[in-house]
Amino acid sequence: MYDIIGDIHGHADELSELLGNLGYDRQSGYYAHPLRTAVFVGDFIDRGPQIREVLQIVRPMVEAGSARAVMGNHEFNAIAWSTLHPTENHRYLREHTEKNNGQFAATWTQLSTDELASAIDWFRTLPMWLALEGINVVHACWQPSHQETITAALKQYGGVTTDFMVEATNQGSDLYLAVDDVLKGKEFPLPEGITYRDKDGNLRTNVRVRWFESPEGKSLRDYALPPAPLAPDTPLSESMVDTRAIYAADAPPVFLGHYWLWSDHPTRLATNVACVDYSVAKDGILCAYRWNGEQEIVDKNFLWVASRS
């Protein structure tokens, strides 16, 4: 049985409290449960004040087998930010702009050079999704065609190597599109002249969407995830509808992070789709779902602790 835990973003105290509430004891240097396995949906780093402590909890659990974990977009970005382009001198695969440096600042200022290098090496070993017995887990979007593209590239390049990252950060490549959707979620462009500010105050021209359900008859506002009240209430274009990645109603339950949902009482997104990211880094809650073998997700199985920040 699995306990799926949402985006932590450097909030170790909340993670320790949540693990305790779930019945995990710290023994031999890591948390473990006698009957259950924790599954982390990624985004361990950035934003919060206890990034080192979060890694000191999560990594030993994964290495000891008491937990599984997938890569989040923040771990992917950290690899790219730390990796020099092999043929273009002094250029990192994620450019060191003011915006990118700001997003990564909490991590590189809290970790020593050696700690950061060790963390990056570990991030490279994390899968981008998990198909476990009875459930699927991915940071943002489950799309088999993208998974095939990523799997082929991992085989070609021997893992998340520098060459893999070069292609995965090349905006003209199929691998870039696949990784971008899987780790950051499918996005649709807003009409020309329409923009909005995201949670960090950045100006956005795209909106994340509810990729797991049919877009037929929906407007951008209807299809946004999380809700985007400033998005226009206009029908999706034919090209948008054609990029659908609907998650079948009879597929195993799929668990996501990433979407910065906000509620005092988490609820499922569909009968077999649940997000466990409820904005702990923005005064929300650190959320988990306790899965006991059910095909249909039930809201009573969500557990959470409040942010202490």
PDB file of C-alpha atoms in Angstrom:
ATOM      1  CA  MET A   1       0.000   0.000   0.000  1.00  0.00           C
ATOM      2  CA  TYR A   2       1.240   3.486  -0.841  1.00  0.00           C
ATOM      3  CA  ASP A   3       1.203   6.927   0.768  1.00  0.00           C
ATOM      4  CA  ILE A   4       1.624   9.486  -2.003  1.00  0.00           C
ATOM      5  CA  ILE A   5       3.134  12.745  -0.710  1.00  0.00           C
ATOM      6  CA  GLY A   6       2.964  16.087  -2.476  1.00  0.00           C
ATOM      7  CA  ASP A   7       5.500  18.788  -3.313  1.00  0.00           C
ATOM      8  CA  ILE A   8       7.616  19.574  -0.229  1.00  0.00           C
ATOM      9  CA  HIS A   9       9.734  22.557  -1.369  1.00  0.00           C
ATOM     10  CA  GLY A  10      12.077  22.651   1.602  1.00  0.00           C
ATOM     11  CA  HIS A  11       9.506  22.213   4.389  1.00  0.00           C
ATOM     12  CA  ALA A  12      11.101  19.471   6.484  1.00  0.00           C
ATOM     13  CA  ASP A  13       9.194  20.114   9.714  1.00  0.00           C
ATOM     14  CA  GLU A  14       5.885  19.621   7.939  1.00  0.00           C
ATOM     15  CA  LEU A  15       7.222  16.501   6.226  1.00  0.00           C
ATOM     16  CA  SER A  16       8.353  14.987   9.534  1.00  0.00           C
ATOM     17  CA  GLU A  17       4.954  15.730  11.082  1.00  0.00           C
ATOM     18  CA  LEU A  18       3.100  14.238   8.128  1.00  0.00           C
ATOM     19  CA  LEU A  19       5.235  11.086   8.105  1.00  0.00           C
ATOM     20  CA  GLY A  20       4.600  10.682  11.826  1.00  0.00           C
ATOM     21  CA  ASN A  21       0.869  11.074  11.312  1.00  0.00           C
ATOM     22  CA  LEU A  22       1.052   8.393   8.617  1.00  0.00           C
ATOM     23  CA  GLY A  23       2.739   5.989  11.015  1.00  0.00           C
ATOM     24  CA  TYR A  24       6.327   6.189   9.759  1.00  0.00           C
ATOM     25  CA  ASP A  25       9.014   5.858  12.438  1.00  0.00           C
ATOM     26  CA  ARG A  26      12.591   7.044  12.110  1.00  0.00           C
ATOM     27  CA  GLN A  27      14.844   4.042  12.536  1.00  0.00           C
ATOM     28  CA  SER A  28      18.421   3.339  11.414  1.00  0.00           C
ATOM     29  CA  GLY A  29      18.604   6.879  10.055  1.00  0.00           C
ATOM     30  CA  TYR A  30      15.463   6.927   7.916  1.00  0.00           C
ATOM     31  CA  TYR A  31      11.672   6.887   8.189  1.00  0.00           C
ATOM     32  CA  ALA A  32       9.915   3.601   7.486  1.00  0.00           C
ATOM     33  CA  HIS A  33       6.517   1.988   7.908  1.00  0.00           C
ATOM     34  CA  PRO A  34       6.130  -1.743   8.626  1.00  0.00           C
ATOM     35  CA  LEU A  35       3.455  -2.232   5.951  1.00  0.00           C
ATOM     36  CA  ARG A  36       3.442   0.772   3.620  1.00  0.00           C
ATOM     37  CA  THR A  37       5.675   2.637   1.167  1.00  0.00           C
ATOM     38  CA  ALA A  38       5.830   6.410   0.742  1.00  0.00           C
ATOM     39  CA  VAL A  39       5.815   7.765  -2.816  1.00  0.00           C
ATOM     40  CA  PHE A  40       7.065  11.306  -3.400  1.00  0.00           C
ATOM     41  CA  VAL A  41       5.872  13.235  -6.465  1.00  0.00           C
ATOM     42  CA  GLY A  42       8.977  15.445  -6.709  1.00  0.00           C
ATOM     43  CA  ASP A  43       9.802  19.118  -6.055  1.00  0.00           C
ATOM     44  CA  PHE A  44      11.830  18.610  -2.899  1.00  0.00           C
ATOM     45  CA  ILE A  45      13.885  21.775  -3.325  1.00  0.00           C
ATOM     46  CA  ASP A  46      13.554  25.555  -3.792  1.00  0.00           C
ATOM     47  CA  ARG A  47      11.375  28.071  -1.945  1.00  0.00           C
ATOM     48  CA  GLY A  48      11.439  26.674   1.611  1.00  0.00           C
ATOM     49  CA  PRO A  49      13.880  27.143   4.518  1.00  0.00           C
ATOM     50  CA  GLN A  50      14.869  23.495   5.125  1.00  0.00           C
ATOM     51  CA  ILE A  51      16.041  22.101   1.810  1.00  0.00           C
ATOM     52  CA  ARG A  52      19.018  20.258   3.271  1.00  0.00           C
ATOM     53  CA  GLU A  53      16.789  18.677   5.898  1.00  0.00           C
ATOM     54  CA  VAL A  54      14.207  17.600   3.308  1.00  0.00           C
ATOM     55  CA  LEU A  55      16.889  15.863   1.255  1.00  0.00           C
ATOM     56  CA  GLN A  56      18.201  14.236   4.439  1.00  0.00           C
ATOM     57  CA  ILE A  57      14.742  12.746   4.990  1.00  0.00           C
ATOM     58  CA  VAL A  58      13.704  11.812   1.448  1.00  0.00           C
ATOM     59  CA  ARG A  59      16.926  10.500  -0.047  1.00  0.00           C
ATOM     60  CA  PRO A  60      17.695   7.928   2.700  1.00  0.00           C
ATOM     61  CA  MET A  61      14.095   6.686   2.523  1.00  0.00           C
ATOM     62  CA  VAL A  62      14.387   6.133  -1.222  1.00  0.00           C
ATOM     63  CA  GLU A  63      17.815   4.530  -0.953  1.00  0.00           C
ATOM     64  CA  ALA A  64      16.617   2.219   1.849  1.00  0.00           C
ATOM     65  CA  GLY A  65      13.479   1.196  -0.057  1.00  0.00           C
ATOM     66  CA  SER A  66      10.938   2.648   2.363  1.00  0.00           C
ATOM     67  CA  ALA A  67       9.970   5.224  -0.282  1.00  0.00           C
ATOM     68  CA  ARG A  68       9.843   5.731  -4.052  1.00  0.00           C
ATOM     69  CA  ALA A  69      10.162   9.092  -5.791  1.00  0.00           C
ATOM     70  CA  VAL A  70       9.805  10.742  -9.184  1.00  0.00           C
ATOM     71  CA  MET A  71      11.588  13.775 -10.540  1.00  0.00           C
ATOM     72  CA  GLY A  72       9.817  17.127 -10.374  1.00  0.00           C
ATOM     73  CA  ASN A  73      10.400  20.074 -12.662  1.00  0.00           C
ATOM     74  CA  HIS A  74      12.435  21.776  -9.926  1.00  0.00           C
ATOM     75  CA  GLU A  75      14.870  18.847  -9.818  1.00  0.00           C
ATOM     76  CA  PHE A  76      15.091  18.885 -13.626  1.00  0.00           C
ATOM     77  CA  ASN A  77      15.693  22.630 -13.586  1.00  0.00           C
ATOM     78  CA  ALA A  78      18.392  22.191 -10.940  1.00  0.00           C
ATOM     79  CA  ILE A  79      20.239  19.713 -13.162  1.00  0.00           C
ATOM     80  CA  ALA A  80      20.009  22.087 -16.126  1.00  0.00           C
ATOM     81  CA  TRP A  81      21.039  25.117 -14.032  1.00  0.00           C
ATOM     82  CA  SER A  82      24.138  23.219 -12.844  1.00  0.00           C
ATOM     83  CA  THR A  83      25.184  21.789 -16.221  1.00  0.00           C
ATOM     84  CA  LEU A  84      27.438  23.673 -18.630  1.00  0.00           C
ATOM     85  CA  HIS A  85      26.752  23.215 -22.323  1.00  0.00           C
ATOM     86  CA  PRO A  86      29.479  20.884 -23.602  1.00  0.00           C
ATOM     87  CA  THR A  87      30.255  22.921 -26.732  1.00  0.00           C
ATOM     88  CA  GLU A  88      29.164  26.458 -25.858  1.00  0.00           C
ATOM     89  CA  ASN A  89      31.600  27.931 -23.354  1.00  0.00           C
ATOM     90  CA  HIS A  90      30.222  29.543 -20.219  1.00  0.00           C
ATOM     91  CA  ARG A  91      26.565  28.791 -21.094  1.00  0.00           C
ATOM     92  CA  TYR A  92      24.507  26.690 -18.713  1.00  0.00           C
ATOM     93  CA  LEU A  93      21.640  24.583 -20.011  1.00  0.00           C
ATOM     94  CA  ARG A  94      19.313  26.609 -17.796  1.00  0.00           C
ATOM     95  CA  GLU A  95      20.534  30.148 -18.181  1.00  0.00           C
ATOM     96  CA  HIS A  96      21.536  32.042 -15.069  1.00  0.00           C
ATOM     97  CA  THR A  97      19.054  34.852 -15.568  1.00  0.00           C
ATOM     98  CA  GLU A  98      17.669  36.901 -12.714  1.00  0.00           C
ATOM     99  CA  LYS A  99      14.393  34.957 -12.874  1.00  0.00           C
ATOM    100  CA  ASN A 100      16.030  31.508 -12.948  1.00  0.00           C
ATOM    101  CA  ASN A 101      18.550  32.404 -10.266  1.00  0.00           C
ATOM    102  CA  GLY A 102      15.742  33.685  -8.078  1.00  0.00           C
ATOM    103  CA  GLN A 103      13.797  30.430  -8.409  1.00  0.00           C
ATOM    104  CA  PHE A 104      16.875  28.410  -7.440  1.00  0.00           C
ATOM    105  CA  ALA A 105      18.297  30.802  -4.838  1.00  0.00           C
ATOM    106  CA  ALA A 106      16.961  29.044  -1.750  1.00  0.00           C
ATOM    107  CA  THR A 107      18.626  25.809  -2.854  1.00  0.00           C
ATOM    108  CA  TRP A 108      22.080  26.989  -3.862  1.00  0.00           C
ATOM    109  CA  THR A 109      22.378  29.282  -0.848  1.00  0.00           C
ATOM    110  CA  GLN A 110      21.328  26.595   1.669  1.00  0.00           C
ATOM    111  CA  LEU A 111      23.483  23.767   0.316  1.00  0.00           C
ATOM    112  CA  SER A 112      27.271  23.673   0.229  1.00  0.00           C
ATOM    113  CA  THR A 113      29.007  23.123  -3.107  1.00  0.00           C
ATOM    114  CA  ASP A 114      29.558  19.444  -2.294  1.00  0.00           C
ATOM    115  CA  GLU A 115      25.980  18.995  -1.033  1.00  0.00           C
ATOM    116  CA  LEU A 116      24.569  20.553  -4.179  1.00  0.00           C
ATOM    117  CA  ALA A 117      26.740  18.389  -6.430  1.00  0.00           C
ATOM    118  CA  SER A 118      25.658  15.267  -4.538  1.00  0.00           C
ATOM    119  CA  ALA A 119      21.998  16.288  -4.784  1.00  0.00           C
ATOM    120  CA  ILE A 120      22.296  16.895  -8.535  1.00  0.00           C
ATOM    121  CA  ASP A 121      23.854  13.459  -9.003  1.00  0.00           C
ATOM    122  CA  TRP A 122      20.937  11.940  -7.111  1.00  0.00           C
ATOM    123  CA  PHE A 123      18.328  13.907  -9.058  1.00  0.00           C
ATOM    124  CA  ARG A 124      19.723  12.375 -12.261  1.00  0.00           C
ATOM    125  CA  THR A 125      18.802   8.913 -10.963  1.00  0.00           C
ATOM    126  CA  LEU A 126      15.128   9.747 -10.329  1.00  0.00           C
ATOM    127  CA  PRO A 127      12.574   8.368 -12.808  1.00  0.00           C
ATOM    128  CA  MET A 128      10.184  10.820 -14.444  1.00  0.00           C
ATOM    129  CA  TRP A 129       7.199   8.582 -13.678  1.00  0.00           C
ATOM    130  CA  LEU A 130       6.351   5.369 -11.866  1.00  0.00           C
ATOM    131  CA  ALA A 131       3.940   2.641 -12.928  1.00  0.00           C
ATOM    132  CA  LEU A 132       3.523   0.794  -9.639  1.00  0.00           C
ATOM    133  CA  GLU A 133       1.238  -2.088  -8.787  1.00  0.00           C
ATOM    134  CA  GLY A 134      -2.206  -0.486  -8.911  1.00  0.00           C
ATOM    135  CA  ILE A 135      -1.248   3.186  -9.360  1.00  0.00           C
ATOM    136  CA  ASN A 136       0.625   5.581 -11.640  1.00  0.00           C
ATOM    137  CA  VAL A 137       2.669   8.524 -10.339  1.00  0.00           C
ATOM    138  CA  VAL A 138       4.045  11.481 -12.292  1.00  0.00           C
ATOM    139  CA  HIS A 139       4.863  15.044 -11.383  1.00  0.00           C
ATOM    140  CA  ALA A 140       2.523  16.787 -13.821  1.00  0.00           C
ATOM    141  CA  CYS A 141       1.171  14.874 -16.852  1.00  0.00           C
ATOM    142  CA  TRP A 142       0.776  11.183 -17.693  1.00  0.00           C
ATOM    143  CA  GLN A 143       1.092  10.764 -21.446  1.00  0.00           C
ATOM    144  CA  PRO A 144       2.333   7.428 -22.852  1.00  0.00           C
ATOM    145  CA  SER A 145       3.527   8.899 -26.171  1.00  0.00           C
ATOM    146  CA  HIS A 146       5.790  11.304 -24.289  1.00  0.00           C
ATOM    147  CA  GLN A 147       6.986   8.496 -22.045  1.00  0.00           C
ATOM    148  CA  GLU A 148       8.017   6.522 -25.125  1.00  0.00           C
ATOM    149  CA  THR A 149      10.045   9.504 -26.370  1.00  0.00           C
ATOM    150  CA  ILE A 150      11.750   9.944 -23.000  1.00  0.00           C
ATOM    151  CA  THR A 151      12.435   6.216 -22.607  1.00  0.00           C
ATOM    152  CA  ALA A 152      14.091   6.063 -26.030  1.00  0.00           C
ATOM    153  CA  ALA A 153      16.274   9.083 -25.199  1.00  0.00           C
ATOM    154  CA  LEU A 154      17.289   7.649 -21.826  1.00  0.00           C
ATOM    155  CA  LYS A 155      18.365   4.464 -23.577  1.00  0.00           C
ATOM    156  CA  GLN A 156      20.203   6.385 -26.300  1.00  0.00           C
ATOM    157  CA  TYR A 157      22.112   8.627 -23.909  1.00  0.00           C
ATOM    158  CA  GLY A 158      22.576   6.215 -21.020  1.00  0.00           C
ATOM    159  CA  GLY A 159      20.357   8.057 -18.537  1.00  0.00           C
ATOM    160  CA  VAL A 160      19.982  11.710 -17.584  1.00  0.00           C
ATOM    161  CA  THR A 161      23.449  12.538 -18.859  1.00  0.00           C
ATOM    162  CA  THR A 162      24.720  15.858 -20.156  1.00  0.00           C
ATOM    163  CA  ASP A 163      23.871  14.809 -23.726  1.00  0.00           C
ATOM    164  CA  PHE A 164      20.334  13.886 -22.650  1.00  0.00           C
ATOM    165  CA  MET A 165      19.959  17.264 -20.951  1.00  0.00           C
ATOM    166  CA  VAL A 166      21.248  19.128 -24.014  1.00  0.00           C
ATOM    167  CA  GLU A 167      18.475  17.635 -26.117  1.00  0.00           C
ATOM    168  CA  ALA A 168      15.865  17.921 -23.351  1.00  0.00           C
ATOM    169  CA  THR A 169      16.530  21.668 -23.050  1.00  0.00           C
ATOM    170  CA  ASN A 170      16.560  22.280 -26.816  1.00  0.00           C
ATOM    171  CA  GLN A 171      13.173  23.865 -27.458  1.00  0.00           C
ATOM    172  CA  GLY A 172      13.053  22.539 -31.000  1.00  0.00           C
ATOM    173  CA  SER A 173      13.289  18.871 -30.035  1.00  0.00           C
ATOM    174  CA  ASP A 174      10.641  16.222 -29.447  1.00  0.00           C
ATOM    175  CA  LEU A 175      12.369  15.360 -26.178  1.00  0.00           C
ATOM    176  CA  TYR A 176      11.975  18.933 -24.954  1.00  0.00           C
ATOM    177  CA  LEU A 177       8.222  18.812 -25.578  1.00  0.00           C
ATOM    178  CA  ALA A 178       7.908  15.410 -23.905  1.00  0.00           C
ATOM    179  CA  VAL A 179       9.850  16.367 -20.776  1.00  0.00           C
ATOM    180  CA  ASP A 180       8.146  19.753 -20.598  1.00  0.00           C
ATOM    181  CA  ASP A 181       4.665  18.218 -20.610  1.00  0.00           C
ATOM    182  CA  VAL A 182       5.486  15.333 -18.246  1.00  0.00           C
ATOM    183  CA  LEU A 183       7.259  17.488 -15.642  1.00  0.00           C
ATOM    184  CA  LYS A 184       5.566  20.875 -16.081  1.00  0.00           C
ATOM    185  CA  GLY A 185       2.119  20.015 -17.382  1.00  0.00           C
ATOM    186  CA  LYS A 186       0.424  20.576 -20.688  1.00  0.00           C
ATOM    187  CA  GLU A 187      -0.146  24.259 -21.424  1.00  0.00           C
ATOM    188  CA  PHE A 188      -2.254  26.110 -23.995  1.00  0.00           C
ATOM    189  CA  PRO A 189      -1.425  29.613 -25.252  1.00  0.00           C
ATOM    190  CA  LEU A 190      -3.654  32.504 -24.285  1.00  0.00           C
ATOM    191  CA  PRO A 191      -5.073  34.655 -27.094  1.00  0.00           C
ATOM    192  CA  GLU A 192      -2.773  37.404 -28.300  1.00  0.00           C
ATOM    193  CA  GLY A 193      -2.743  40.331 -25.884  1.00  0.00           C
ATOM    194  CA  ILE A 194      -4.047  38.284 -22.913  1.00  0.00           C
ATOM    195  CA  THR A 195      -1.621  37.704 -20.017  1.00  0.00           C
ATOM    196  CA  TYR A 196      -1.741  37.104 -16.270  1.00  0.00           C
ATOM    197  CA  ARG A 197       0.633  36.993 -13.304  1.00  0.00           C
ATOM    198  CA  ASP A 198       1.444  33.586 -11.780  1.00  0.00           C
ATOM    199  CA  LYS A 199       2.047  32.801  -8.104  1.00  0.00           C
ATOM    200  CA  ASP A 200       5.575  34.234  -8.321  1.00  0.00           C
ATOM    201  CA  GLY A 201       4.493  37.400 -10.094  1.00  0.00           C
ATOM    202  CA  ASN A 202       5.866  36.272 -13.459  1.00  0.00           C
ATOM    203  CA  LEU A 203       3.942  37.330 -16.551  1.00  0.00           C
ATOM    204  CA  ARG A 204       2.462  34.283 -18.295  1.00  0.00           C
ATOM    205  CA  THR A 205       1.098  33.905 -21.803  1.00  0.00           C
ATOM    206  CA  ASN A 206       0.050  30.239 -21.381  1.00  0.00           C
ATOM    207  CA  VAL A 207      -2.349  28.448 -19.083  1.00  0.00           C
ATOM    208  CA  ARG A 208      -1.938  24.953 -17.605  1.00  0.00           C
ATOM    209  CA  VAL A 209      -4.843  22.688 -18.461  1.00  0.00           C
ATOM    210  CA  ARG A 210      -6.863  19.722 -17.209  1.00  0.00           C
ATOM    211  CA  TRP A 211      -5.182  17.356 -19.689  1.00  0.00           C
ATOM    212  CA  PHE A 212      -6.779  14.248 -18.131  1.00  0.00           C
ATOM    213  CA  GLU A 213     -10.323  15.107 -19.209  1.00  0.00           C
ATOM    214  CA  SER A 214     -11.884  15.738 -22.592  1.00  0.00           C
ATOM    215  CA  PRO A 215     -11.442  19.270 -23.957  1.00  0.00           C
ATOM    216  CA  GLU A 216     -14.550  18.972 -26.143  1.00  0.00           C
ATOM    217  CA  GLY A 217     -16.851  21.934 -25.645  1.00  0.00           C
ATOM    218  CA  LYS A 218     -14.565  23.566 -23.076  1.00  0.00           C
ATOM    219  CA  SER A 219     -13.242  27.096 -22.919  1.00  0.00           C
ATOM    220  CA  LEU A 220      -9.750  28.025 -21.771  1.00  0.00           C
ATOM    221  CA  ARG A 221     -11.270  29.135 -18.478  1.00  0.00           C
ATOM    222  CA  ASP A 222     -13.102  25.803 -18.024  1.00  0.00           C
ATOM    223  CA  TYR A 223     -10.039  23.764 -18.921  1.00  0.00           C
ATOM    224  CA  ALA A 224      -7.479  25.562 -16.749  1.00  0.00           C
ATOM    225  CA  LEU A 225      -5.713  23.838 -13.859  1.00  0.00           C
ATOM    226  CA  PRO A 226      -5.642  25.376 -11.357  1.00  0.00           C
ATOM    227  CA  PRO A 227      -8.652  27.596 -12.132  1.00  0.00           C
ATOM    228  CA  ALA A 228      -7.651  30.718 -14.058  1.00  0.00           C
ATOM    229  CA  PRO A 229     -10.497  33.218 -13.690  1.00  0.00           C
ATOM    230  CA  LEU A 230      -8.665  35.738 -15.884  1.00  0.00           C
ATOM    231  CA  ALA A 231      -8.457  33.307 -18.800  1.00  0.00           C
ATOM    232  CA  PRO A 232     -10.928  34.111 -21.588  1.00  0.00           C
ATOM    233  CA  ASP A 233     -14.206  32.223 -21.698  1.00  0.00           C
ATOM    234  CA  THR A 234     -13.706  31.313 -25.354  1.00  0.00           C
ATOM    235  CA  PRO A 235     -13.811  27.831 -26.924  1.00  0.00           C
ATOM    236  CA  LEU A 236     -10.575  25.908 -27.325  1.00  0.00           C
ATOM    237  CA  SER A 237      -9.196  25.970 -30.832  1.00  0.00           C
ATOM    238  CA  GLU A 238      -9.234  22.850 -33.000  1.00  0.00           C
ATOM    239  CA  SER A 239      -5.440  22.568 -32.722  1.00  0.00           C
ATOM    240  CA  MET A 240      -5.709  22.599 -28.923  1.00  0.00           C
ATOM    241  CA  VAL A 241      -8.363  19.886 -28.907  1.00  0.00           C
ATOM    242  CA  ASP A 242      -6.141  17.765 -31.155  1.00  0.00           C
ATOM    243  CA  THR A 243      -3.352  17.708 -28.517  1.00  0.00           C
ATOM    244  CA  ARG A 244      -5.556  15.945 -25.971  1.00  0.00           C
ATOM    245  CA  ALA A 245      -4.055  13.366 -23.595  1.00  0.00           C
ATOM    246  CA  ILE A 246      -7.228  12.151 -21.902  1.00  0.00           C
ATOM    247  CA  TYR A 247      -6.664   9.722 -19.039  1.00  0.00           C
ATOM    248  CA  ALA A 248      -8.972   6.729 -19.453  1.00  0.00           C
ATOM    249  CA  ALA A 249     -11.581   6.261 -16.738  1.00  0.00           C
ATOM    250  CA  ASP A 250     -10.599   2.601 -16.347  1.00  0.00           C
ATOM    251  CA  ALA A 251      -6.867   3.315 -16.061  1.00  0.00           C
ATOM    252  CA  PRO A 252      -5.152   2.894 -12.659  1.00  0.00           C
ATOM    253  CA  PRO A 253      -5.420   5.889 -10.338  1.00  0.00           C
ATOM    254  CA  VAL A 254      -2.799   8.496 -11.253  1.00  0.00           C
ATOM    255  CA  PHE A 255      -1.299  10.856  -8.682  1.00  0.00           C
ATOM    256  CA  LEU A 256       0.245  14.235  -9.510  1.00  0.00           C
ATOM    257  CA  GLY A 257       1.958  17.161  -7.849  1.00  0.00           C
ATOM    258  CA  HIS A 258       2.922  20.485  -9.406  1.00  0.00           C
ATOM    259  CA  TYR A 259      -0.334  22.403  -9.707  1.00  0.00           C
ATOM    260  CA  TRP A 260      -0.328  24.559  -6.552  1.00  0.00           C
ATOM    261  CA  LEU A 261      -3.934  23.816  -5.673  1.00  0.00           C
ATOM    262  CA  TRP A 262      -5.449  25.564  -2.678  1.00  0.00           C
ATOM    263  CA  SER A 263      -7.994  24.150  -0.241  1.00  0.00           C
ATOM    264  CA  ASP A 264      -8.403  23.308   3.418  1.00  0.00           C
ATOM    265  CA  HIS A 265      -9.862  19.952   2.343  1.00  0.00           C
ATOM    266  CA  PRO A 266      -8.228  18.331  -0.710  1.00  0.00           C
ATOM    267  CA  THR A 267     -10.472  16.603  -3.226  1.00  0.00           C
ATOM    268  CA  ARG A 268      -9.883  14.416  -6.248  1.00  0.00           C
ATOM    269  CA  LEU A 269      -9.739  15.888  -9.758  1.00  0.00           C
ATOM    270  CA  ALA A 270     -11.511  12.896 -11.324  1.00  0.00           C
ATOM    271  CA  THR A 271     -12.542   9.445 -10.152  1.00  0.00           C
ATOM    272  CA  ASN A 272      -9.006   8.175 -10.843  1.00  0.00           C
ATOM    273  CA  VAL A 273      -6.938  11.403 -10.834  1.00  0.00           C
ATOM    274  CA  ALA A 274      -5.649  13.197  -7.756  1.00  0.00           C
ATOM    275  CA  CYS A 275      -3.229  16.058  -7.166  1.00  0.00           C
ATOM    276  CA  VAL A 276      -1.369  16.116  -3.838  1.00  0.00           C
ATOM    277  CA  ASP A 277       0.237  19.557  -4.241  1.00  0.00           C
ATOM    278  CA  TYR A 278      -1.609  22.006  -2.022  1.00  0.00           C
ATOM    279  CA  SER A 279       0.894  24.869  -1.806  1.00  0.00           C
ATOM    280  CA  VAL A 280       2.796  24.185   1.411  1.00  0.00           C
ATOM    281  CA  ALA A 281       5.363  26.760   0.256  1.00  0.00           C
ATOM    282  CA  LYS A 282       2.641  29.407  -0.020  1.00  0.00           C
ATOM    283  CA  ASP A 283       1.067  28.995   3.440  1.00  0.00           C
ATOM    284  CA  GLY A 284      -1.035  26.057   2.290  1.00  0.00           C
ATOM    285  CA  ILE A 285      -0.812  22.440   3.417  1.00  0.00           C
ATOM    286  CA  LEU A 286       1.505  19.481   2.858  1.00  0.00           C
ATOM    287  CA  CYS A 287      -0.790  16.800   1.514  1.00  0.00           C
ATOM    288  CA  ALA A 288      -0.716  13.014   1.173  1.00  0.00           C
ATOM    289  CA  TYR A 289      -3.110  10.429  -0.169  1.00  0.00           C
ATOM    290  CA  ARG A 290      -3.282   7.065   1.628  1.00  0.00           C
ATOM    291  CA  TRP A 291      -3.972   4.510  -1.103  1.00  0.00           C
ATOM    292  CA  ASN A 292      -5.369   1.164   0.031  1.00  0.00           C
ATOM    293  CA  GLY A 293      -5.948  -0.585  -3.278  1.00  0.00           C
ATOM    294  CA  GLU A 294      -9.061   1.257  -4.455  1.00  0.00           C
ATOM    295  CA  GLN A 295      -9.653   1.953  -8.150  1.00  0.00           C
ATOM    296  CA  GLU A 296     -11.790   5.011  -7.391  1.00  0.00           C
ATOM    297  CA  ILE A 297     -10.076   7.766  -5.419  1.00  0.00           C
ATOM    298  CA  VAL A 298     -12.004   8.793  -2.292  1.00  0.00           C
ATOM    299  CA  ASP A 299     -11.578  12.176  -0.646  1.00  0.00           C
ATOM    300  CA  LYS A 300     -11.522  10.760   2.898  1.00  0.00           C
ATOM    301  CA  ASN A 301      -8.108   9.211   2.162  1.00  0.00           C
ATOM    302  CA  PHE A 302      -6.369  12.586   1.896  1.00  0.00           C
ATOM    303  CA  LEU A 303      -4.304  13.575   4.951  1.00  0.00           C
ATOM    304  CA  TRP A 304      -2.418  16.803   5.498  1.00  0.00           C
ATOM    305  CA  VAL A 305      -0.592  19.120   7.859  1.00  0.00           C
ATOM    306  CA  ALA A 306      -0.641  22.906   7.793  1.00  0.00           C
ATOM    307  CA  SER A 307       2.333  24.946   6.662  1.00  0.00           C
ATOM    308  CA  ARG A 308       4.353  26.397   9.532  1.00  0.00           C
ATOM    309  CA  SER A 309       5.787  29.243   7.464  1.00  0.00           C
TER     310      SER A 309
END
